[in-house]
Short mmCIF file of C-alpha atoms in Angstrom, two decimals:
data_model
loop_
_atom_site.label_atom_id
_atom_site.label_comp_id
_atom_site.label_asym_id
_atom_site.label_seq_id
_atom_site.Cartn_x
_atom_site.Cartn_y
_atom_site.Cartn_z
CA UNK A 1 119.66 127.71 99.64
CA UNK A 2 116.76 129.22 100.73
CA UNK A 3 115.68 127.20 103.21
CA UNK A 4 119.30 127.04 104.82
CA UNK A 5 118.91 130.33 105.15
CA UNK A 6 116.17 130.43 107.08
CA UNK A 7 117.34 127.64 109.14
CA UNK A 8 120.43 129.17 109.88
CA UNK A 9 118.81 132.38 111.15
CA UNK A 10 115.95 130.29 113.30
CA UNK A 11 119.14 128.89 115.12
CA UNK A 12 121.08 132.16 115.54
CA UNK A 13 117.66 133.30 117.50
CA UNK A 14 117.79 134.02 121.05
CA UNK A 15 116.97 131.08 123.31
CA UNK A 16 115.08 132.26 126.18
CA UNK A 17 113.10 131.01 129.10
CA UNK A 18 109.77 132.03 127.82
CA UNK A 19 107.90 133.26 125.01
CA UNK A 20 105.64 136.27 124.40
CA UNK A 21 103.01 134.55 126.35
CA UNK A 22 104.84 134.31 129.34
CA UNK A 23 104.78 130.50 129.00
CA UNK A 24 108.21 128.77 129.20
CA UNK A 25 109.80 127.10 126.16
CA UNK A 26 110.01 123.92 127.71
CA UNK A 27 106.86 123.36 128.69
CA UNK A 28 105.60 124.45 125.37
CA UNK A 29 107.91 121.11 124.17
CA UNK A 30 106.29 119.52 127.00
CA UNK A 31 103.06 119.74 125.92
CA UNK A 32 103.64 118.97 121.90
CA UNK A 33 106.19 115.79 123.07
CA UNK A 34 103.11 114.48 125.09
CA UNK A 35 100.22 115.52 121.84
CA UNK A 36 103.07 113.92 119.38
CA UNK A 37 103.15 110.93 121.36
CA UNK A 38 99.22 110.33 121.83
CA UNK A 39 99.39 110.58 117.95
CA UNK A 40 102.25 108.01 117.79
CA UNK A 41 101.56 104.65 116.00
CA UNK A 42 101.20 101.74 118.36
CA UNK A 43 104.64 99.62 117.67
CA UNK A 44 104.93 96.81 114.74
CA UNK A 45 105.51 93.54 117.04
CA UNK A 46 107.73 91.53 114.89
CA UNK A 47 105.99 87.81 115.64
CA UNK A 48 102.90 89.85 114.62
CA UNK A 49 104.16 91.30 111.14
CA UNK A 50 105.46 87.86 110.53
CA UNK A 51 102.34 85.92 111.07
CA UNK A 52 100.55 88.25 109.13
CA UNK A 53 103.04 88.70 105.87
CA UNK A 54 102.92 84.47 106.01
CA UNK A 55 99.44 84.74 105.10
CA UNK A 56 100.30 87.19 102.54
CA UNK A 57 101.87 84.50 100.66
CA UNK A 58 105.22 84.09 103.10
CA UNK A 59 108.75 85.37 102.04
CA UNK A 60 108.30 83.20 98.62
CA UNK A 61 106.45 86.54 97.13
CA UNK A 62 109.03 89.38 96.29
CA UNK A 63 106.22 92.28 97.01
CA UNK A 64 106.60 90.59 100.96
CA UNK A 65 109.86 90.72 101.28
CA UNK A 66 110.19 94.50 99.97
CA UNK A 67 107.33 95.29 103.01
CA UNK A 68 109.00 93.08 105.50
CA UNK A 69 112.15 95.26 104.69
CA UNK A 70 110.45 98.38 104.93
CA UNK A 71 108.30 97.87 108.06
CA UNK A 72 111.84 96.98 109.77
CA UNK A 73 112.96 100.07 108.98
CA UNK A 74 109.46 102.02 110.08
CA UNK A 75 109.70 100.03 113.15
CA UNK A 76 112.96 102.11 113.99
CA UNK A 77 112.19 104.97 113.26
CA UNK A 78 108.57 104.97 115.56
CA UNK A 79 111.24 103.91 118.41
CA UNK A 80 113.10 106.82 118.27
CA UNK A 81 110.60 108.93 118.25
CA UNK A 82 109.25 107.41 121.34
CA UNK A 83 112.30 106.73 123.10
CA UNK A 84 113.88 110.39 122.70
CA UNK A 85 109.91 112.05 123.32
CA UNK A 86 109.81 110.24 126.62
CA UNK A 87 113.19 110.66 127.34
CA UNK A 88 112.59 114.21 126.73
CA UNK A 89 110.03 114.93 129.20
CA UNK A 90 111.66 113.22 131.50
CA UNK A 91 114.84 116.15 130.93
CA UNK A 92 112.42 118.72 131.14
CA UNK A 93 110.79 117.65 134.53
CA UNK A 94 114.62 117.37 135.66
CA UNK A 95 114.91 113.19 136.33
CA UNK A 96 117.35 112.87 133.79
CA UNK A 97 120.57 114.43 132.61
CA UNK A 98 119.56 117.00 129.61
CA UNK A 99 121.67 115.19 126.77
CA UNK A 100 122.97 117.26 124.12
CA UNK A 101 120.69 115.08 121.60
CA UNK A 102 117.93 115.94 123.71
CA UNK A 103 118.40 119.92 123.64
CA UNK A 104 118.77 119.81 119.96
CA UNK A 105 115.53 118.28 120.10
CA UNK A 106 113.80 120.83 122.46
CA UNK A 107 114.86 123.75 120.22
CA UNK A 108 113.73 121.73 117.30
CA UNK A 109 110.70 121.00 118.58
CA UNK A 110 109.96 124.47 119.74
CA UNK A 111 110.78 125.55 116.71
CA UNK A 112 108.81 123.16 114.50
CA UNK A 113 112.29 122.05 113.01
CA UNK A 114 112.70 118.14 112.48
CA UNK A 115 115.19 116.54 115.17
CA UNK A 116 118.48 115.94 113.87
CA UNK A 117 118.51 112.35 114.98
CA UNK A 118 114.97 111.63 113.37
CA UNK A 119 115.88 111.90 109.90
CA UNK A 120 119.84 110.87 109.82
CA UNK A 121 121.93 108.63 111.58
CA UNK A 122 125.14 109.21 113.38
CA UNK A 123 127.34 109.40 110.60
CA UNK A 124 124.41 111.44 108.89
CA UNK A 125 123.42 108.80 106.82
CA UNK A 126 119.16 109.28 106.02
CA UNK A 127 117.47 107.44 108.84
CA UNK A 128 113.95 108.18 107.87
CA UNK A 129 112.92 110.46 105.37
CA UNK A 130 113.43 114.47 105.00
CA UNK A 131 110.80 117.18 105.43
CA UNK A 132 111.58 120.92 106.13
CA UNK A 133 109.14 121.39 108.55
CA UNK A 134 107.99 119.05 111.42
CA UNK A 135 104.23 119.04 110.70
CA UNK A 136 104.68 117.74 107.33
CA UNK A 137 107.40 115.28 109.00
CA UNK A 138 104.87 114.05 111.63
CA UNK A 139 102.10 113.82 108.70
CA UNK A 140 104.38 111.69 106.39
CA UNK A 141 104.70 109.29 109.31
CA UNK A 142 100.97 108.90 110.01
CA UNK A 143 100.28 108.52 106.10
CA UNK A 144 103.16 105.47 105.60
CA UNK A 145 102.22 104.16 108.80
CA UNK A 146 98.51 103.66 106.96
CA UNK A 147 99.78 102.26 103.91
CA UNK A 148 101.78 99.55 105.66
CA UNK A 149 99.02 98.46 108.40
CA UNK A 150 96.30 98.37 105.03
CA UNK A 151 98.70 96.07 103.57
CA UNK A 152 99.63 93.80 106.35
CA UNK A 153 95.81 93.45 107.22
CA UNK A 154 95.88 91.46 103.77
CA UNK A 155 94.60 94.49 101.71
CA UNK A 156 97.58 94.73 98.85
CA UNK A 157 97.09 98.20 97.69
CA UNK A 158 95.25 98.78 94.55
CA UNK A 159 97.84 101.95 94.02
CA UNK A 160 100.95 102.62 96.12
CA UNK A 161 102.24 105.62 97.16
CA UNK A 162 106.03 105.22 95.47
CA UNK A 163 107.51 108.02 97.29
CA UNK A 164 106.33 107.10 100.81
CA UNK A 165 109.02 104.26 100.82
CA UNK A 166 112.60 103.83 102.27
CA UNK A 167 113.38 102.11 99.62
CA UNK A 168 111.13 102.93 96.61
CA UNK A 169 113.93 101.62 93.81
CA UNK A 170 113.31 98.13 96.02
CA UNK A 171 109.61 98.23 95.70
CA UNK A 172 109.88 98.55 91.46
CA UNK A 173 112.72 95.65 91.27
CA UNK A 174 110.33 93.75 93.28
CA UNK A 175 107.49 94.36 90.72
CA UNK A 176 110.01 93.16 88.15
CA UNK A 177 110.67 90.26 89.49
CA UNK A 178 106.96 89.26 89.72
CA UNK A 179 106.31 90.10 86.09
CA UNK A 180 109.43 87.73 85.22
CA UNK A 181 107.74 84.77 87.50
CA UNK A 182 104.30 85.26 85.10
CA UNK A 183 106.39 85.19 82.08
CA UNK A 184 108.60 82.75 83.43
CA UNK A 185 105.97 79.72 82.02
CA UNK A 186 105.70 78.42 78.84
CA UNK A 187 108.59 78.50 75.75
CA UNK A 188 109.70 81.89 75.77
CA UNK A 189 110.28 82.72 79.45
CA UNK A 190 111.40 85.93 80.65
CA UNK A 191 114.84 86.83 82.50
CA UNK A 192 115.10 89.44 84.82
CA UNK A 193 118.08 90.77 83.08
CA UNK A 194 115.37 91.32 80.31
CA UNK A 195 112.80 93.30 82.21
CA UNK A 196 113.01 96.52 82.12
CA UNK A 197 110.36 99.55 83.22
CA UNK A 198 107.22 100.48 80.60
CA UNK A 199 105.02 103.44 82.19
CA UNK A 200 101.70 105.14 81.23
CA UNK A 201 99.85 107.85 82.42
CA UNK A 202 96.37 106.84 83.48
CA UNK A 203 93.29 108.95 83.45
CA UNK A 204 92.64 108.79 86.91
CA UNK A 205 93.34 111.16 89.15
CA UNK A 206 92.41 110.27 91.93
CA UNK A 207 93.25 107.88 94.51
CA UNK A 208 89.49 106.55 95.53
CA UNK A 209 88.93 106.26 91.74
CA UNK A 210 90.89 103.08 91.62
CA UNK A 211 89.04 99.98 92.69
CA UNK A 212 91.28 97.02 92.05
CA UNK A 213 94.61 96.42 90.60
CA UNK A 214 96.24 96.32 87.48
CA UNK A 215 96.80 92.74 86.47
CA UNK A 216 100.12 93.06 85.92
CA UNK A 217 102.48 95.56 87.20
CA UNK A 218 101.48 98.66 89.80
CA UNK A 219 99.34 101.65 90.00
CA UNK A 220 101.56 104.73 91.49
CA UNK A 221 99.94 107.77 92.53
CA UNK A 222 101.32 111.19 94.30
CA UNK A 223 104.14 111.98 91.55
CA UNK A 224 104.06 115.78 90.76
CA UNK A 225 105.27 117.49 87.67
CA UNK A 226 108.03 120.27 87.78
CA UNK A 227 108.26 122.72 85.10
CA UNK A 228 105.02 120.96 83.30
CA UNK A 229 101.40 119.88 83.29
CA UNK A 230 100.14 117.02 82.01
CA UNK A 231 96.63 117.88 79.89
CA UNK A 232 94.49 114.41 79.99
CA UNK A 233 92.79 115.92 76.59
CA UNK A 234 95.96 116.04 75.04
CA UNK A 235 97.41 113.27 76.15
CA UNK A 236 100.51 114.66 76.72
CA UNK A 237 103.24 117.37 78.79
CA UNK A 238 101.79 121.14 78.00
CA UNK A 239 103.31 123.98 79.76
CA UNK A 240 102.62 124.63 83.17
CA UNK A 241 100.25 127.35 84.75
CA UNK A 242 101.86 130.86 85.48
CA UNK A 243 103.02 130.88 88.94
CA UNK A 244 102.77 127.22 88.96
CA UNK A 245 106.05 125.47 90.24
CA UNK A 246 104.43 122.01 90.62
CA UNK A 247 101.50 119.92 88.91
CA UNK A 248 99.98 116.71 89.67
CA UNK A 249 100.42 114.10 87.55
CA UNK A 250 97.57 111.01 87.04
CA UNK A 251 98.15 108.06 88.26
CA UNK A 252 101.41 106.44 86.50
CA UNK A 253 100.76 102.47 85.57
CA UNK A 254 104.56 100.79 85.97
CA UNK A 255 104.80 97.74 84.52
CA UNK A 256 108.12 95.00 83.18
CA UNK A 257 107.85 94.25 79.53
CA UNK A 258 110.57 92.25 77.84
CA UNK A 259 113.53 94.37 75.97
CA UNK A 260 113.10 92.56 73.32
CA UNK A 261 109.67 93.61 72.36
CA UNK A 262 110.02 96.64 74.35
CA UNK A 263 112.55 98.03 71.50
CA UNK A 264 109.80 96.47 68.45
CA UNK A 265 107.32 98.81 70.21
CA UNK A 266 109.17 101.33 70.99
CA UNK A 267 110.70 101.79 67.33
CA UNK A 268 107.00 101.76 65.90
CA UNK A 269 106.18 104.31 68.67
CA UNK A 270 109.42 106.89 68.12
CA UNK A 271 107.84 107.23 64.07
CA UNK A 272 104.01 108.36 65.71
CA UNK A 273 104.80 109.69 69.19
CA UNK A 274 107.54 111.36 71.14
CA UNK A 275 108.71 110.48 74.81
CA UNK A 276 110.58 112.36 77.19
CA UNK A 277 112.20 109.99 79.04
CA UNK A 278 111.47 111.59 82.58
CA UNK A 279 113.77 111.21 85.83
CA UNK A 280 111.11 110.63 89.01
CA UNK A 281 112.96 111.21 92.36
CA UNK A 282 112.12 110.42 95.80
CA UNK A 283 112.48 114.10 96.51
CA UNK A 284 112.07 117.71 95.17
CA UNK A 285 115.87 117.66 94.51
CA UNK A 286 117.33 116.30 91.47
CA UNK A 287 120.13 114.50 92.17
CA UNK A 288 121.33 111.35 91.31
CA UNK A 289 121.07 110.26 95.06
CA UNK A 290 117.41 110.59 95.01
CA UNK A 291 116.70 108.88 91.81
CA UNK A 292 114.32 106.30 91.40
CA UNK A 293 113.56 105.86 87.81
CA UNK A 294 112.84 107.22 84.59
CA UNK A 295 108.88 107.58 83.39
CA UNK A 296 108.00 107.56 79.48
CA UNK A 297 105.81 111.15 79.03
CA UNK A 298 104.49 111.61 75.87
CA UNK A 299 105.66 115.15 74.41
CA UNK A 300 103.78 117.50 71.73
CA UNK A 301 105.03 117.44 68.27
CA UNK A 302 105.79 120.86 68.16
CA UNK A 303 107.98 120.60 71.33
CA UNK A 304 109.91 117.95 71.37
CA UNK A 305 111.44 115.79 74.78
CA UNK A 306 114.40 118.33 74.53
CA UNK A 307 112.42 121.25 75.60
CA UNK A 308 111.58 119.53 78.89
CA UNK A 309 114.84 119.22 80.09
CA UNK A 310 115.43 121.51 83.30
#
């Protein structure tokens, strides 16, 4: 609420033809459309991501197909950007008709608002992802733009950033189905009906501290705690610092164990430890929209999964 607030009053503001400096609003854009699009990732050729996910193991490997999907979808989004920067300038220098789409992006630019059309579609669907300012937007894009290009260079990541996906829910199922092909061997094989999510938190905390991957399953880091802490003495959720809103949590090991011997182990675990079964969204807004999956968090004895619930 908060932040619509603000927004709304940022839009009521007066639109003039120059700032305090004397320097006119449009060049201003100008000048960040042209430093936004020197900063832009070159474009993902698709004959290029193909040839290079083929010697990733081709479209055989669920983990591929998940980044083939998600690259397409990247791939979009870095046109727009382009497309409506240049087409921008172009308004502003006075060789093209100024759009309506394009004005709403000068006063978002100017204002260091996200475009409209950069994070929704037409029928205001989510086109790319959602940030409230455009710094942080522009940031997010550099930072997944990294993570795919490591990975397509044939350097699977040792831990992925969860939350830097279209589709994160996509990315997990895909794990699942990987841990069902390396049970699938043998008498007891494993059906993907049967998988379902295990977590633990890790002791690592950072990123660089992870040298390879687990042998099973994924490492997922940047997943932050609200309305806790996690203590690695403990072991477990302790109450958060005053003033505190968010914490960082470890690194979070998801694997697929069987539901069958998941519900032995967890019966033996319910008599010595307690779990709060924790939602993880894709966003700071918990809704079911946003929902990606729910983490096991050990809890103190004296305060049980119960007295986490926001």
């Amino acid at each position: 609420e908060s932040n619509s607030l603000f927004k709304t009053l940022g839009e009521t503001q007066p639109k003039g033809g120059g700032n305090d400096g004397g320097i006119p609003r449009e060049d201003v854009v100008y000048k960040k459309a042209s430093e936004l699009l020197s900063r832009l990732p070159e474009d993902y050729e698709e004959d290029d991501y193909n040839a290079k996910i083929r010697k990733l193991g081709g479209m055989n490997v669920p983990m591929n197909i998940f980044l083939f999907q998600e690259i397409q979808r990247f791939q979009n989004v870095i046109s727009k950007v382009r497309s409506t920067l240049l087409q921008l300038q172009l308004a502003i220098k006075g060789e093209v008709v100024m759009t309506s789409e394009l004005q709403e992006t000068l006063d978002s630019v100017f204002d260091a608002r996200v475009p409209h059309y950069w994070e929704n579609t037409l029928t205001g669907d989510e086109f790319s992802w959602r940030l409230p300012t455009l710094g942080l937007w522009f940031s997010s894009l550099l930072d997944r733009d990294k993570q795919y290009r490591t990975w397509l260079n044939g350097i699977r990541p040792n831990s992925y950033w969860l939350t830097g996906f279209f589709n994160p829910n996509g990315c997990l199922t895909a794990m699942k189905q990987e841990v069902a092909r390396n049970h699938n061997k043998g008498e007891k094989k494993w059906s993907l009906n049967e998988v379902v999510y295990h977590t633990e938190v890790t002791n690592i905390e950072r990123l660089e501290q992870i040298k390879a991957p687990p042998d099973e399953g994924i490492y997922v880091h940047g997943l932050t705690l609200e309305g806790a802490a996690w203590s690695r003495a403990e072991g477990n959720l302790v109450e958060s610092a005053p003033k505190t809103l968010f914490a960082l949590l470890p690194v979070l090991y998801v694997t697929g164990k069987n539901v069958r011997s998941q519900e032995e182990k967890t019966e033996k675990k319910e008599r010595k430890v307690l779990q709060y079964e924790c939602p993880v969204y894709k966003y700071a807004c918990r809704t079911d929209q946003y929902l990606i999956f729910f983490a096991s968090l050990n809890c103190p004895k004296e305060k049980p999964p119960n007295h986490w619930c926001l």
